[in-house]
Amino acid sequence: MEIIKWSKDLETGVEAFDEEHKVLIDTINQVYSLMREGKREEAKKILIEKVAAYADKHFKHEEEVMERYNYPKDRLEGHKKMHHFFVNYLIETLLPEIEKGNEKKFNEALNFIVGWLIMHIKNMDADGYGKWFREKGIEVPDKMVEI
Ligand SMILES: [Fe+2]
Ligand SMILES: [Fe+2]
């Protein structure tokens, strides 16, 4: 069962980031499947240990690359703020509730993650740095070794 489907409009054109986005989406779908199968404990574990940790690493990777290629400062700052908001909200607000066994919060967290991620990848990644890199003819060779 999938809660997010990959689509062309999520493509940034930066191979490394497209792959990382796909891993994030796959992992979220895994959480969703486990929830649907009633395996809530397993789903929580993956949400906490994989999704939150992976998102954080992925964001740092994007920020590092945007900085390296001189992405306009104001846009970079705005982008970083969005990443920061997401990680903070997830880690400081949603995850503690989930860990307390608050199931309603778990569903909320999953819906929030899906909604935010799709919007962010589309508007700030693909139509943001993706478009900018394409316009500038910049090819980002980066690959994440292990995440
Ligand atoms: Fe991203
Ligand atoms: Fe981003």
CSV table of C-alpha atoms and ligand atoms in Angstrom, one decimal, residues 21 58 62 125, ligand 1:
chain,number,residue,atom,x,y,z
A,21,HIS,CA,13.5,11.6,-2.3
A,58,HIS,CA,18.9,14.6,3.2
A,62,GLU,CA,20.7,19.7,-0.1
A,125,ASP,CA,13.2,21.5,-4.5
B,1,FE,FE,14.5,17.5,-0.7
